[in-house]
Short mmCIF file of C-alpha atoms in Angstrom, two decimals:
data_model
loop_
_atom_site.label_atom_id
_atom_site.label_comp_id
_atom_site.label_asym_id
_atom_site.label_seq_id
_atom_site.Cartn_x
_atom_site.Cartn_y
_atom_site.Cartn_z
CA PHE J 1384 79.85 96.78 110.34
CA LYS J 1385 76.89 97.23 112.72
CA THR J 1386 79.14 98.97 115.24
CA MET J 1387 79.14 102.04 112.98
CA ASP J 1388 75.41 102.49 113.71
CA GLY J 1389 76.46 104.28 116.90
CA PHE J 1390 77.94 107.13 114.87
CA LEU J 1391 74.69 107.96 113.05
CA LYS J 1392 73.77 111.66 113.33
CA LYS J 1393 76.90 112.41 115.38
CA LYS J 1394 79.90 114.61 114.61
CA VAL J 1395 82.87 112.43 113.70
CA ALA J 1396 86.49 112.75 112.67
CA VAL J 1397 87.76 110.63 109.79
CA VAL J 1398 91.38 110.04 108.89
CA THR J 1399 91.91 108.71 105.39
CA GLN J 1400 94.64 106.43 104.08
CA ASP J 1401 96.20 109.41 102.29
CA GLY J 1402 96.43 111.44 105.52
CA ARG J 1403 93.41 113.75 105.25
CA PHE J 1404 91.59 114.74 108.46
CA ILE J 1405 87.88 115.32 107.80
CA VAL J 1406 85.21 116.34 110.32
CA GLY J 1407 81.50 116.09 109.60
CA ASP J 1408 78.11 114.73 110.60
CA PHE J 1409 77.89 110.96 110.09
CA ARG J 1410 74.90 110.23 107.84
CA GLY J 1411 75.36 106.65 106.74
CA PHE J 1412 77.52 103.77 105.53
CA ASP J 1413 77.19 100.62 103.47
CA GLN J 1414 78.50 97.04 103.41
CA SER J 1415 81.76 98.24 101.82
CA THR J 1416 82.28 100.70 104.71
CA ASN J 1417 81.80 103.67 102.39
CA VAL J 1418 80.91 106.57 104.71
CA ILE J 1419 78.61 109.53 104.01
CA LEU J 1420 79.30 112.75 105.90
CA SER J 1421 77.42 116.05 105.74
CA GLU J 1422 78.52 119.57 106.66
CA CYS J 1423 82.15 118.48 106.28
CA THR J 1424 85.34 120.39 106.65
CA GLU J 1425 88.84 119.17 106.06
CA ARG J 1426 91.27 120.33 108.71
CA VAL J 1427 94.67 120.96 107.18
CA VAL J 1428 97.50 121.25 109.71
CA SER J 1429 100.97 122.68 109.24
CA THR J 1430 103.95 123.58 111.37
CA HIS J 1431 103.75 127.23 110.23
CA GLN J 1432 100.18 128.33 110.88
CA GLY J 1433 96.96 127.32 112.63
CA ILE J 1434 94.51 124.82 111.23
CA GLU J 1435 93.13 125.71 107.80
CA TYR J 1436 89.52 124.73 107.14
CA VAL J 1437 88.39 123.59 103.70
CA ASN J 1438 84.60 123.31 103.33
CA LEU J 1439 83.60 120.06 101.63
CA GLY J 1440 79.83 120.01 102.22
CA LEU J 1441 78.37 116.55 101.57
CA PHE J 1442 81.22 114.07 101.24
CA VAL J 1443 81.67 110.34 100.66
CA VAL J 1444 84.77 108.53 101.96
CA ARG J 1445 85.37 105.23 100.19
CA GLY J 1446 85.71 102.34 102.59
CA ASP J 1447 89.06 101.30 101.16
CA ASN J 1448 90.39 104.82 101.92
CA LEU J 1449 89.14 104.89 105.54
CA ALA J 1450 91.93 104.59 108.12
CA MET J 1451 90.14 105.74 111.30
CA ILE J 1452 86.80 107.10 112.45
CA GLY J 1453 85.82 108.42 115.86
CA GLU J 1454 83.21 110.58 117.54
CA ILE J 1455 84.13 114.21 118.25
CA ASP J 1456 83.52 115.60 121.73
CA GLU J 1457 81.99 118.86 120.49
CA ASP J 1458 82.40 120.75 123.79
CA HIS J 1459 86.08 119.87 123.97
CA ASP J 1460 86.60 120.60 120.25
CA GLU J 1461 85.03 124.06 120.62
CA SER J 1462 87.26 124.84 123.62
CA ILE J 1463 90.44 124.43 121.54
CA ASN J 1464 91.90 127.52 119.89
CA HIS J 1465 92.64 125.96 116.50
CA GLU J 1466 94.57 129.05 115.38
CA ASP J 1467 97.29 128.11 117.88
CA VAL J 1468 97.56 124.46 116.81
CA ARG J 1469 100.75 123.54 114.93
CA ALA J 1470 101.55 120.02 113.79
CA GLU J 1471 103.20 117.95 111.11
CA PRO J 1472 100.70 116.84 108.46
CA ILE J 1473 99.55 113.23 108.77
CA GLN J 1474 101.59 111.04 106.46
CA PRO J 1475 99.88 108.62 104.06
CA ILE J 1476 99.69 105.00 105.16
CA ILE J 1477 102.25 102.82 103.40
CA HIS J 1478 101.45 99.11 103.14
#
């Protein structure tokens, strides 16, 4: 799990096993891959309206619920007009 050290103090996107898309500042993790994020927002997409933002503040994602994590290119993210984005919600992972 040492490769996650590179995310420390960076803005990341997390996709959870149940299909949530969460963006926040990566603050830490443990041996179970539990992830701590600060200044989080959940981005809720729909086919009918732009992205809805739900403020979460400080948030812990359990390692067994983590599907994907990646660094956000903040300049690119800020250049996107999120009000114009339409998409199908991410479906939960089925094992």
